[in-house]
């Protein structure tokens, strides 16, 4: 602040000489100019509130939200963004393709720091440029009379040219072990009508420690250059010697930890620490702390980053305890072009896919995560972390299976206990629940069979009790016929008993006895039975005649003439039924002819109006009526129109479905395709599109079901699996997992 006073006094003296004013009032009026200067010398109060310099602070500000959110720690971190070169010019050895960045910082509500830069990796090193503009804008300056005085705008314009190169050994393998970098910087600082220009440089290095995996060290000396002069006095640039160390673990949420210590020639030294972690593969959360020799200048910072393939968005917020308002910093970066090496592309995409797979694992979507890890290993078979996670997934799925097995055992015990008590309803409920979890569980299937046997026996006993009087009556009648020697009538009565009580052993035994007797009766008795059958046959009582003829065949199996009579009797029964039906139809045809013609004409009317759905409805009615009353001509005409209209309607609904599919409305599209196929199952286009959309929908519900399956929510996963099967009933993987949770 002493230098602020000296700088303000120098400006005041020069201005007094310019306008010829030295009064006390002048000093009060000129306060606005001094205040503007104090803010615009920005960064003594902006970044280093106790600074001893008055110019060049634009070079001291960190426009990178990534490291800003980490407390300005990042001297040892590699980066693909050129703005990281402001902390350490060697950090850009981490760039792998052209990346452009633009950022804006809002400082204390009204100071704007705008940044534009790009990084270009080449075979001979990494080149980058940065352009900064810091503006306070035009202020209303007053003289001692209170009159407005026009002066120029207050701003800083900076330019940085960055170059970095990685140092590596190539034998026996190519390994990067360090990197060097340099910034050449130019600054043009304007305070009202006063302009100062200066050149400066930064140098830095990063060392990757081969002995300690994932660790790096960094060192940078920044703002080497002559003094920046305003009026006649020169002031040192904000020179800084920074030391840092960093740790990164790509396989653990892309974790980064950085620790820095900065020794400043113009302000208090400070220690900073920060971390970055990605709980979701496209999201990074960051935080850090900055501790200075001046306690009022310490702060805690936060930020986040979003990465979508080639586009990156980063944000940070750092509060200002002394001046208030804080600093908001947002950066947009986008990558352009190809990677500078195949290995870099390999590492980049592999890591992105791995982070996505880990995110699925953390969400307990084990099936989707397993598939993703399999895809990674198909291309990168030696990727150990993917193999490790596959082992974890198998353990998790085994745990799910063990849990399901414990549930199965619990319900099996309940079912067996209920069955022992005779509570078949409770027993069946528990056995069926077991089969929902394990459809091939033999013990549960045995339990269901026992319940069905028990239920069958109970049903038979109930039927016996209900038909007791009828069974007793038929039994007595069968016995009377038997005693009279009327074996055919006796067997008929016993058959009625078996209709009511299929397990009646007494009736079965008597029927067997009668059949044996019929096979042994004398030829004269056979002739008597045959004659009785013929008498019934000649009287047209074909059903009773068949019974007698069948008794003859039992006694004399070689009687082919009797077998022919049985077939003739059956044919006569069918002809009589056909004649009766035809006669009935002939009588009713005249009654319905007018109704049929009316329906057919109505269908034609709708067809001519192109109301196809109404037309096909009435054509179907006319065909149904024509078939019922055997109007063959109307049946044929109706069918022809139905075929034509169905084809037209199928094409219409196919086109509706295709439009819905193009709009990504898959379920609605599936319904339209299904209607199209209902009208015309031979519509090849509709069939192909229906297969495609139902496969996509089945896969969608299968994946959603697997998410809930992985979480142990079997009821919800079962519901989603069943929906998937409505679209693809033969989808094997869905059936497999549905069987596992039954």
XYZ file of C-alpha atoms in Angstrom:
742
model
C 0.000 0.000 0.000
C 3.009 2.344 0.458
C 3.785 1.952 -3.235
C 0.094 2.651 -3.999
C 0.519 5.953 -2.134
C 3.732 6.798 -3.983
C 2.106 5.960 -7.285
C -0.969 8.066 -6.437
C 1.235 10.994 -5.346
C 3.216 10.791 -8.562
C 0.036 10.876 -10.622
C -1.273 13.752 -8.497
C 1.915 15.832 -8.959
C 1.995 15.255 -12.705
C -1.676 16.129 -13.044
C -1.278 19.283 -10.954
C 1.509 20.464 -13.245
C -0.658 19.698 -16.247
C -3.745 21.669 -15.157
C -2.037 24.175 -12.842
C -4.085 23.403 -9.779
C -2.735 22.786 -6.247
C -5.618 23.508 -3.926
C -7.071 21.244 -1.253
C -10.310 21.065 -3.219
C -8.317 19.701 -6.135
C -7.103 16.795 -4.011
C -10.682 15.916 -3.042
C -11.960 16.088 -6.600
C -9.062 14.100 -7.924
C -9.983 11.250 -5.549
C -11.926 9.468 -8.298
C -8.755 9.261 -10.387
C -6.767 7.805 -7.486
C -9.544 5.318 -6.696
C -9.665 4.183 -10.311
C -5.910 3.728 -10.255
C -6.022 1.681 -7.052
C -8.522 -0.698 -8.617
C -6.873 -0.817 -11.997
C -3.374 -1.418 -10.749
C -5.550 -4.259 -10.333
C -3.869 -6.721 -8.891
C -2.217 -5.508 -5.771
C -5.662 -5.611 -4.244
C -6.959 -8.211 -6.609
C -4.529 -11.048 -6.228
C -1.924 -9.787 -3.820
C -3.604 -7.165 -1.609
C -0.375 -6.257 0.175
C 1.632 -5.937 -3.030
C 4.581 -3.584 -3.346
C 4.213 -3.049 -7.090
C 1.860 -1.006 -9.130
C 2.098 -2.486 -12.620
C 2.302 -5.777 -14.470
C -0.225 -7.520 -12.227
C -2.073 -8.805 -15.282
C 0.749 -11.340 -15.573
C 0.204 -12.445 -11.990
C -3.477 -13.349 -12.392
C -4.384 -16.985 -13.181
C -7.158 -17.169 -15.840
C -7.323 -20.981 -15.757
C -10.427 -22.091 -13.739
C -8.986 -25.589 -13.345
C -6.005 -24.568 -11.215
C -7.728 -21.465 -9.859
C -10.353 -23.693 -8.223
C -7.492 -25.735 -6.759
C -6.139 -22.724 -4.865
C -3.790 -21.711 -7.715
C -1.895 -24.976 -7.191
C -0.734 -26.636 -10.404
C 2.925 -25.913 -11.038
C 3.573 -29.665 -11.425
C 0.409 -30.553 -13.372
C 0.361 -31.296 -17.080
C -2.399 -29.686 -19.111
C -3.793 -29.511 -22.626
C -4.869 -25.852 -22.255
C -2.500 -22.996 -23.060
C -3.799 -20.900 -20.139
C -2.027 -23.349 -17.795
C 1.272 -21.887 -19.069
C 0.713 -18.838 -16.850
C 1.447 -21.006 -13.799
C 4.227 -22.986 -15.465
C 5.218 -22.688 -19.153
C 6.298 -26.346 -19.124
C 2.798 -27.578 -18.231
C 1.714 -27.500 -21.876
C 3.783 -30.587 -22.667
C 0.534 -32.339 -21.767
C -1.218 -31.023 -24.892
C -2.056 -33.704 -27.450
C -4.006 -31.834 -30.134
C -4.961 -28.294 -31.042
C -7.032 -26.799 -28.218
C -8.485 -23.298 -28.279
C -9.660 -21.577 -25.105
C -11.636 -18.493 -24.236
C -12.379 -17.337 -20.724
C -13.872 -14.480 -18.784
C -13.246 -13.462 -15.214
C -15.565 -11.141 -13.337
C -13.558 -9.571 -10.529
C -15.152 -7.591 -7.721
C -18.356 -7.228 -9.779
C -17.041 -4.675 -12.310
C -13.528 -5.600 -13.511
C -13.456 -7.796 -16.608
C -10.505 -10.051 -17.443
C -10.900 -11.568 -20.912
C -8.624 -14.266 -22.241
C -8.158 -15.972 -25.610
C -5.560 -18.600 -26.420
C -4.691 -21.721 -28.396
C -2.150 -24.510 -28.162
C -0.530 -26.225 -31.163
C 1.406 -29.474 -30.645
C 4.025 -30.195 -33.323
C 6.839 -32.644 -33.837
C 9.388 -30.116 -32.587
C 7.453 -29.022 -29.488
C 4.269 -27.371 -28.323
C 3.511 -23.795 -29.358
C 0.846 -21.607 -27.859
C -0.314 -18.035 -27.779
C -2.451 -16.100 -25.328
C -4.128 -12.728 -25.520
C -5.473 -10.937 -22.419
C -7.531 -7.811 -22.076
C -8.309 -6.334 -18.657
C -10.631 -3.360 -18.720
C -12.041 -0.969 -16.157
C -13.587 1.232 -18.838
C -13.883 5.017 -18.982
C -14.269 6.938 -15.718
C -15.629 10.406 -15.061
C -12.583 12.376 -13.845
C -13.137 15.807 -12.213
C -10.955 18.867 -11.587
C -11.039 20.988 -8.415
C -13.971 22.954 -9.812
C -16.015 19.820 -10.174
C -15.870 19.895 -13.946
C -15.517 16.700 -15.981
C -12.131 16.092 -17.602
C -11.776 13.664 -20.492
C -9.058 11.048 -20.134
C -8.339 7.770 -21.926
C -9.668 4.376 -20.896
C -8.008 2.299 -18.200
C -6.954 -1.184 -19.324
C -4.174 -3.743 -19.677
C -3.477 -5.647 -22.900
C -1.160 -8.642 -22.733
C 0.232 -11.192 -25.165
C 2.117 -14.412 -24.369
C 3.945 -16.740 -26.732
C 4.527 -20.163 -25.165
C 6.873 -22.943 -26.191
C 7.386 -26.241 -24.383
C 9.133 -29.464 -25.195
C 9.115 -32.812 -23.480
C 12.361 -34.631 -22.759
C 12.231 -38.370 -23.205
C 14.289 -41.471 -23.637
C 13.542 -43.867 -26.464
C 15.624 -46.914 -25.513
C 14.395 -49.494 -24.753
C 10.972 -47.752 -24.663
C 9.838 -44.211 -25.269
C 9.304 -42.594 -21.846
C 8.786 -38.899 -21.099
C 10.687 -37.994 -17.946
C 10.552 -34.175 -17.941
C 9.573 -31.072 -19.830
C 10.864 -27.543 -20.268
C 8.924 -24.432 -21.191
C 9.294 -20.714 -21.773
C 6.871 -17.802 -22.124
C 7.726 -14.572 -23.939
C 5.290 -11.897 -22.740
C 4.372 -8.368 -23.711
C 2.189 -5.970 -21.741
C 0.689 -2.618 -22.656
C -0.817 -0.932 -19.582
C -2.976 2.192 -19.857
C -4.022 4.389 -16.934
C -6.056 7.240 -18.291
C -3.747 9.057 -20.733
C -0.636 7.330 -19.371
C 0.695 4.233 -21.151
C 3.504 1.875 -20.223
C 4.860 -1.093 -22.144
C 7.131 -3.907 -21.024
C 8.514 -7.282 -22.153
C 8.980 -10.222 -19.758
C 9.652 -13.952 -19.707
C 8.799 -17.079 -17.721
C 10.793 -20.280 -17.559
C 9.691 -23.561 -16.058
C 10.258 -27.287 -15.856
C 8.287 -30.359 -14.867
C 9.928 -33.596 -13.742
C 8.017 -36.892 -13.927
C 9.324 -39.188 -11.209
C 9.946 -42.686 -12.594
C 10.581 -44.097 -9.132
C 7.225 -42.940 -7.753
C 4.328 -43.740 -10.049
C 1.931 -40.888 -10.909
C 4.007 -38.221 -9.117
C 5.580 -35.128 -10.673
C 7.546 -32.081 -9.545
C 7.448 -28.586 -11.031
C 9.399 -25.362 -10.802
C 8.838 -22.024 -12.506
C 10.358 -18.568 -12.371
C 7.895 -16.004 -13.685
C 7.938 -12.403 -14.869
C 11.624 -11.934 -15.516
C 12.080 -8.532 -17.116
C 12.760 -4.818 -16.683
C 10.729 -2.485 -14.556
C 7.447 -1.124 -15.816
C 7.442 2.687 -15.861
C 4.634 5.153 -15.276
C 5.596 8.811 -15.690
C 9.217 8.785 -14.537
C 9.311 6.037 -11.950
C 9.843 2.323 -12.613
C 8.351 -0.561 -10.680
C 9.367 -4.195 -10.509
C 7.275 -6.830 -12.240
C 5.519 -9.366 -9.971
C 8.363 -11.870 -9.994
C 7.582 -15.284 -8.502
C 9.528 -18.464 -7.868
C 7.083 -21.375 -7.645
C 7.697 -24.959 -6.512
C 5.081 -27.675 -6.826
C 4.359 -31.363 -6.615
C 1.379 -33.252 -7.976
C -0.175 -36.691 -7.885
C -2.684 -38.088 -10.360
C -4.559 -41.393 -10.418
C -6.531 -41.845 -13.622
C -8.020 -45.129 -12.450
C -9.568 -43.611 -9.335
C -12.106 -41.040 -10.473
C -9.356 -39.240 -12.404
C -8.007 -37.929 -9.088
C -5.509 -35.054 -9.096
C -3.818 -33.525 -6.046
C -1.459 -30.548 -6.242
C 0.678 -28.719 -3.663
C 2.515 -25.456 -4.456
C 4.707 -22.973 -2.634
C 5.228 -19.511 -4.180
C 7.988 -17.075 -3.166
C 7.122 -13.538 -4.300
C 9.397 -10.532 -4.445
C 6.510 -8.092 -4.250
C 4.081 -9.596 -1.741
C 3.749 -12.240 0.909
C 4.705 -15.796 0.088
C 1.857 -18.301 -0.132
C 1.157 -21.995 0.043
C -1.653 -23.525 -2.022
C -3.201 -26.978 -2.200
C -6.009 -28.361 -4.279
C -7.665 -31.467 -5.620
C -9.807 -32.491 -8.574
C -11.956 -35.615 -8.834
C -14.467 -36.947 -11.376
C -17.385 -38.776 -9.715
C -18.968 -39.050 -13.169
C -16.788 -39.521 -16.221
C -17.829 -36.188 -17.776
C -17.908 -34.143 -14.524
C -14.969 -32.928 -12.430
C -15.323 -31.335 -8.992
C -12.499 -29.177 -7.678
C -11.530 -27.413 -4.495
C -8.505 -25.778 -2.976
C -7.082 -23.484 -0.367
C -4.612 -20.630 -0.578
C -2.698 -19.726 2.598
C -0.583 -16.547 2.619
C 1.686 -14.707 5.034
C -1.126 -12.142 5.203
C -4.110 -13.914 6.760
C -6.652 -11.602 5.129
C -5.463 -12.807 1.734
C -6.130 -16.531 2.413
C -9.189 -18.119 0.879
C -10.964 -21.358 0.022
C -11.878 -21.953 -3.620
C -14.255 -24.235 -5.486
C -15.064 -25.090 -9.080
C -16.189 -27.745 -11.520
C -15.557 -28.905 -15.073
C -17.642 -30.549 -17.790
C -16.138 -32.467 -20.684
C -18.151 -33.555 -23.712
C -15.872 -35.242 -26.243
C -14.152 -32.201 -27.822
C -15.723 -29.454 -25.699
C -14.647 -28.556 -22.146
C -16.274 -26.067 -19.790
C -14.558 -25.069 -16.532
C -15.647 -22.735 -13.740
C -14.093 -21.486 -10.510
C -15.016 -19.134 -7.709
C -12.573 -17.513 -5.335
C -13.878 -15.210 -2.580
C -12.040 -12.023 -1.637
C -12.110 -11.485 2.087
C -10.759 -7.946 2.050
C -12.520 -6.207 -0.830
C -15.556 -8.434 -1.103
C -17.354 -9.573 -4.225
C -15.076 -12.472 -5.141
C -13.946 -13.638 -8.574
C -15.926 -15.738 -11.024
C -13.910 -17.388 -13.754
C -15.366 -19.430 -16.621
C -13.479 -21.006 -19.512
C -14.651 -22.681 -22.711
C -12.169 -24.875 -24.590
C -12.577 -26.998 -27.636
C -10.229 -29.477 -29.283
C -9.678 -29.393 -33.023
C -8.152 -31.919 -35.385
C -6.363 -35.197 -34.825
C -4.129 -36.344 -32.004
C -0.446 -35.709 -32.427
C 0.351 -39.410 -31.918
C -1.403 -42.749 -32.073
C -0.358 -43.582 -28.539
C -1.886 -40.366 -27.199
C -5.177 -41.127 -28.946
C -4.998 -44.660 -27.537
C -4.538 -43.428 -23.970
C -7.136 -40.665 -24.277
C -9.998 -42.763 -25.602
C -9.180 -45.756 -23.473
C -9.276 -43.559 -20.392
C -12.573 -41.970 -21.420
C -14.207 -45.369 -21.943
C -12.719 -46.639 -18.707
C -14.088 -43.689 -16.730
C -17.512 -44.246 -18.255
C -17.394 -47.936 -17.313
C -16.326 -47.091 -13.754
C -19.230 -44.630 -13.549
C -21.640 -47.437 -14.477
C -20.040 -49.657 -11.854
C -20.415 -46.986 -9.177
C -24.107 -46.677 -10.071
C -24.355 -50.469 -9.553
C -25.314 -50.984 -13.169
C -23.112 -54.069 -13.167
C -24.334 -55.605 -16.413
C -23.796 -52.447 -18.473
C -20.443 -51.871 -16.745
C -19.352 -55.435 -17.474
C -20.238 -55.018 -21.134
C -18.245 -51.773 -21.248
C -15.183 -53.386 -19.657
C -15.433 -56.277 -22.129
C -15.463 -53.751 -24.973
C -12.342 -52.069 -23.546
C -10.498 -55.375 -23.177
C -11.461 -56.397 -26.709
C -9.318 -53.494 -27.948
C -6.920 -53.100 -25.002
C -6.506 -56.708 -23.766
C -3.726 -55.792 -21.366
C -5.651 -53.124 -19.453
C -5.245 -54.345 -15.870
C -7.721 -51.926 -14.184
C -10.540 -53.193 -16.439
C -9.700 -56.762 -15.481
C -9.727 -55.768 -11.833
C -13.175 -54.198 -12.137
C -14.484 -57.260 -13.960
C -13.463 -59.285 -10.926
C -15.314 -56.858 -8.669
C -18.400 -57.095 -10.876
C -18.376 -60.897 -10.721
C -18.105 -60.680 -6.931
C -21.021 -58.237 -6.838
C -23.183 -60.435 -9.072
C -22.280 -63.467 -6.978
C -23.355 -61.534 -3.917
C -26.678 -60.840 -5.625
C -27.012 -64.557 -6.426
C -26.187 -65.486 -2.836
C -28.788 -63.044 -1.592
C -31.333 -64.513 -3.984
C -30.419 -68.035 -2.818
C -31.038 -67.029 0.794
C -34.453 -65.681 -0.197
C -35.219 -68.921 -2.051
C -34.314 -70.990 1.006
C -36.476 -68.824 3.238
C -39.579 -69.194 1.075
C -38.989 -72.920 0.523
C -39.037 -73.436 4.285
C -42.234 -71.441 4.583
C -43.840 -73.396 1.736
C -42.932 -76.818 3.166
C -44.163 -75.818 6.606
C -47.478 -74.628 5.199
C -47.837 -77.831 3.148
C -47.288 -79.966 6.252
C -50.123 -78.080 7.953
C -52.393 -78.554 4.936
C -52.468 -74.818 4.159
C -52.094 -75.333 0.405
C -52.895 -71.693 -0.428
C -50.001 -70.375 1.660
C -47.758 -73.207 0.472
C -48.508 -72.514 -3.206
C -47.861 -68.791 -2.740
C -44.389 -69.467 -1.316
C -43.475 -72.104 -3.901
C -44.549 -69.805 -6.750
C -42.430 -66.990 -5.321
C -39.450 -69.364 -5.280
C -40.110 -70.223 -8.932
C -40.175 -66.522 -9.796
C -36.619 -66.301 -8.456
C -35.511 -69.688 -9.808
C -37.787 -71.177 -12.454
C -35.859 -74.470 -12.482
C -35.989 -75.096 -8.746
C -36.865 -78.812 -8.559
C -38.017 -78.736 -4.931
C -40.464 -75.891 -5.583
C -41.806 -77.691 -8.672
C -42.271 -80.853 -6.595
C -44.122 -78.814 -4.008
C -46.465 -77.408 -6.674
C -47.108 -80.957 -8.001
C -47.947 -82.180 -4.483
C -50.364 -79.279 -4.085
C -51.981 -80.073 -7.438
C -52.347 -83.764 -6.495
C -53.830 -82.761 -3.178
C -56.194 -80.316 -4.873
C -57.211 -82.933 -7.444
C -58.024 -85.417 -4.723
C -60.043 -82.829 -2.846
C -61.914 -81.934 -6.048
C -62.721 -85.599 -6.687
C -63.981 -86.071 -3.163
C -66.138 -82.982 -3.487
C -67.517 -84.240 -6.818
C -68.300 -87.598 -5.221
C -70.148 -85.915 -2.404
C -72.049 -83.667 -4.789
C -73.050 -86.515 -7.185
C -73.459 -89.181 -4.556
C -77.174 -89.825 -5.256
C -76.658 -89.831 -9.047
C -73.741 -92.254 -8.779
C -75.756 -94.567 -6.504
C -78.686 -94.457 -8.921
C -76.547 -95.262 -11.963
C -74.761 -98.029 -10.085
C -78.056 -99.698 -9.145
C -79.327 -99.367 -12.725
C -76.117 -100.894 -14.092
C -76.518 -103.811 -11.714
C -80.119 -104.382 -12.814
C -79.121 -104.420 -16.496
C -76.261 -106.749 -15.700
C -78.523 -109.238 -13.895
C -80.874 -109.204 -16.885
C -77.943 -109.940 -19.155
C -78.198 -106.542 -20.831
C -74.471 -105.972 -20.734
C -74.458 -103.074 -23.211
C -76.917 -101.017 -21.144
C -75.048 -101.939 -17.959
C -71.757 -100.698 -19.458
C -73.453 -97.467 -20.582
C -74.615 -96.676 -17.014
C -71.140 -97.393 -15.622
C -69.668 -94.976 -18.194
C -71.926 -92.225 -16.852
C -70.500 -92.885 -13.387
C -66.948 -92.446 -14.677
C -67.949 -89.130 -16.231
C -68.737 -87.857 -12.713
C -66.033 -89.785 -10.845
C -63.108 -90.670 -13.160
C -61.282 -92.531 -10.366
C -64.238 -94.743 -9.366
C -62.502 -98.118 -9.137
C -65.709 -100.098 -8.772
C -67.129 -98.763 -12.047
C -63.840 -99.393 -13.857
C -63.745 -102.951 -12.534
C -67.303 -103.676 -13.663
C -66.645 -102.284 -17.154
C -63.582 -104.524 -17.477
C -65.681 -107.480 -16.321
C -68.409 -106.701 -18.876
C -65.876 -106.385 -21.721
C -64.451 -109.785 -20.742
C -67.911 -111.317 -20.737
C -68.793 -109.755 -24.082
C -65.680 -111.301 -25.586
C -66.782 -114.755 -24.395
C -70.520 -114.797 -25.102
C -71.977 -117.518 -27.363
C -72.610 -116.949 -31.029
C -76.383 -117.033 -30.566
C -76.096 -114.255 -28.004
C -73.953 -112.276 -30.447
C -76.595 -112.734 -33.123
C -79.257 -111.472 -30.691
C -77.231 -108.321 -29.916
C -76.556 -107.841 -33.636
C -80.246 -108.116 -34.485
C -81.116 -105.580 -31.767
C -78.603 -103.190 -33.297
C -79.972 -103.729 -36.815
C -83.494 -103.090 -35.598
C -82.402 -99.758 -34.127
C -80.391 -98.972 -37.298
C -83.389 -99.605 -39.569
C -85.565 -97.369 -37.379
C -83.031 -94.551 -37.799
C -81.874 -94.706 -34.171
C -78.244 -94.707 -35.232
C -76.645 -93.631 -31.914
C -78.191 -96.559 -29.947
C -77.454 -98.929 -32.822
C -73.766 -98.044 -32.599
C -73.639 -99.231 -28.957
C -74.944 -102.687 -29.922
C -72.669 -102.954 -32.911
C -69.665 -102.055 -30.719
C -70.654 -104.879 -28.306
C -70.672 -107.315 -31.233
C -67.193 -106.154 -32.304
C -65.902 -106.726 -28.767
C -67.270 -110.297 -28.876
C -66.244 -111.020 -32.467
C -63.470 -108.597 -33.565
C -63.299 -110.118 -37.061
C -66.863 -109.042 -37.947
C -65.925 -106.443 -40.597
C -69.558 -106.101 -41.675
C -70.438 -104.788 -38.231
C -67.562 -102.315 -38.319
C -68.870 -101.057 -41.662
C -72.334 -100.648 -40.113
C -70.804 -98.563 -37.312
C -69.156 -96.235 -39.860
C -72.374 -96.062 -41.905
C -74.376 -95.191 -38.798
C -71.928 -92.399 -37.958
C -72.136 -91.103 -41.550
C -75.933 -91.145 -41.401
C -75.804 -89.124 -38.166
C -73.597 -86.522 -39.888
C -75.858 -86.390 -42.998
C -78.947 -85.893 -40.866
C -77.225 -83.072 -38.986
C -76.122 -81.508 -42.284
C -79.619 -81.787 -43.770
C -81.180 -80.208 -40.712
C -78.659 -77.382 -40.812
C -79.128 -76.801 -44.572
C -82.875 -76.773 -44.213
C -82.597 -74.286 -41.399
C -80.233 -72.091 -43.460
C -82.542 -72.202 -46.489
C -85.439 -71.040 -44.345
C -83.455 -68.144 -42.829
C -81.614 -66.998 -46.032
C -84.674 -65.182 -47.301
C -85.005 -63.439 -43.947
C -81.398 -62.147 -43.835
C -80.798 -61.438 -47.542
C -81.996 -57.860 -47.229
C -79.859 -57.267 -44.137
C -76.787 -58.676 -45.926
C -77.292 -56.493 -48.990
C -77.723 -53.432 -46.782
C -74.473 -54.090 -44.888
C -72.566 -54.722 -48.131
C -73.863 -51.510 -49.713
C -72.925 -49.588 -46.550
C -69.390 -50.979 -46.757
C -69.150 -49.902 -50.417
C -70.334 -46.414 -49.515
C -67.576 -45.986 -46.905
C -65.033 -47.424 -49.323
C -65.952 -44.890 -52.000
C -65.594 -42.109 -49.409
C -62.089 -43.427 -48.601
C -63.137 -44.121 -45.004
C -61.205 -47.357 -45.098
C -61.458 -48.374 -41.446
C -65.254 -48.082 -41.462
C -65.361 -49.857 -44.838
C -63.336 -52.843 -43.704
C -65.473 -53.112 -40.573
C -68.697 -53.476 -42.599
C -67.107 -55.711 -45.249
C -66.134 -58.066 -42.399
C -69.699 -57.976 -41.089
C -71.096 -58.771 -44.526
C -68.645 -61.652 -44.974
C -69.444 -63.056 -41.541
C -73.183 -62.966 -42.304
C -72.609 -64.394 -45.790
C -70.543 -67.285 -44.413
C -73.094 -68.033 -41.731
C -75.960 -68.346 -44.196
C -73.855 -69.642 -47.086
C -74.143 -66.682 -49.473
C -71.050 -67.691 -51.405
C -71.129 -64.785 -53.879
C -71.334 -62.141 -51.156
C -68.644 -63.952 -49.162
C -66.216 -63.856 -52.101
C -66.887 -60.185 -52.946
C -66.556 -59.134 -49.310
C -63.273 -60.997 -48.999
C -61.851 -59.308 -52.098
C -62.629 -55.865 -50.714
C -61.275 -56.803 -47.271
C -57.928 -57.823 -48.804
C -57.649 -54.605 -50.809
C -58.638 -52.305 -47.932
C -56.349 -54.122 -45.500
C -53.416 -53.573 -47.839
C -54.170 -49.859 -48.167
C -54.618 -49.425 -44.397
C -51.391 -51.326 -43.744
C -49.476 -48.913 -45.984
C -51.041 -45.905 -44.237
C -50.122 -47.114 -40.744
C -46.648 -48.090 -41.905
C -46.016 -44.530 -43.081
C -47.314 -43.139 -39.763
C -44.992 -45.443 -37.869
C -42.011 -44.487 -40.006
C -42.584 -40.778 -39.342
C -42.816 -41.421 -35.601
C -39.621 -43.469 -35.724
C -37.774 -40.616 -37.424
C -38.880 -38.403 -34.508
C -37.444 -40.960 -32.016
C -40.944 -41.830 -30.765
C -40.179 -45.540 -30.802
C -43.051 -46.892 -28.709
C -45.639 -44.979 -30.701
C -43.953 -46.137 -33.912
C -44.103 -49.768 -32.747
C -47.858 -49.444 -32.188
C -48.401 -48.066 -35.685
C -46.258 -50.799 -37.251
C -48.208 -53.396 -35.278
C -51.503 -52.037 -36.621
C -50.035 -52.083 -40.130
C -49.154 -55.764 -39.718
C -52.561 -56.521 -38.250
C -54.129 -55.294 -41.470
C -51.546 -56.982 -43.685
C -49.090 -59.435 -42.159
C -47.295 -59.672 -45.515
C -46.255 -56.005 -45.499
C -42.482 -56.559 -45.735
C -41.516 -52.958 -45.010
C -43.683 -52.795 -41.896
C -42.351 -56.165 -40.758
C -38.719 -55.087 -41.087
C -39.287 -51.757 -39.329
C -41.340 -53.412 -36.602
C -38.528 -55.906 -35.958
C -35.997 -53.081 -35.778
C -37.956 -50.824 -33.412
C -39.078 -53.673 -31.158
C -35.467 -54.845 -30.900
C -34.413 -51.349 -29.839
C -37.254 -51.100 -27.312
C -36.574 -54.564 -25.937
C -32.903 -53.653 -25.523
C -33.871 -50.366 -23.827
C -36.113 -52.048 -21.245
C -33.574 -54.844 -20.805
C -30.877 -52.333 -19.883
C -33.227 -50.481 -17.516
C -34.158 -53.781 -15.930
C -30.504 -54.669 -15.456
C -29.936 -51.414 -13.570
C -32.583 -52.390 -11.011
C -31.393 -56.013 -11.022
C -27.891 -54.833 -10.121
C -29.380 -52.833 -7.253
C -31.288 -55.872 -5.959
C -34.714 -54.459 -6.855
C -36.035 -57.678 -8.414
C -39.676 -56.589 -8.561
C -38.898 -53.538 -10.704
C -36.386 -55.410 -12.864
C -38.930 -58.216 -13.404
C -41.515 -55.644 -14.502
C -39.086 -54.100 -17.025
C -37.962 -57.504 -18.307
C -41.586 -58.467 -18.953
C -42.077 -55.236 -20.913
C -38.960 -56.098 -22.946
C -40.453 -59.515 -23.744
C -43.658 -57.912 -25.002
C -41.515 -56.426 -27.752
C -39.223 -59.410 -28.299
C -40.612 -62.616 -26.728
C -37.598 -64.620 -27.952
C -34.908 -62.296 -26.534
C -32.654 -64.846 -24.876
C -30.746 -62.577 -22.481
C -33.994 -61.174 -21.093
C -35.410 -64.659 -20.528
C -32.183 -65.725 -18.871
C -32.239 -62.949 -16.286
C -36.004 -63.175 -15.854
C -35.536 -66.836 -14.995
C -32.842 -65.892 -12.488
C -35.193 -63.645 -10.524
C -38.233 -65.920 -10.627
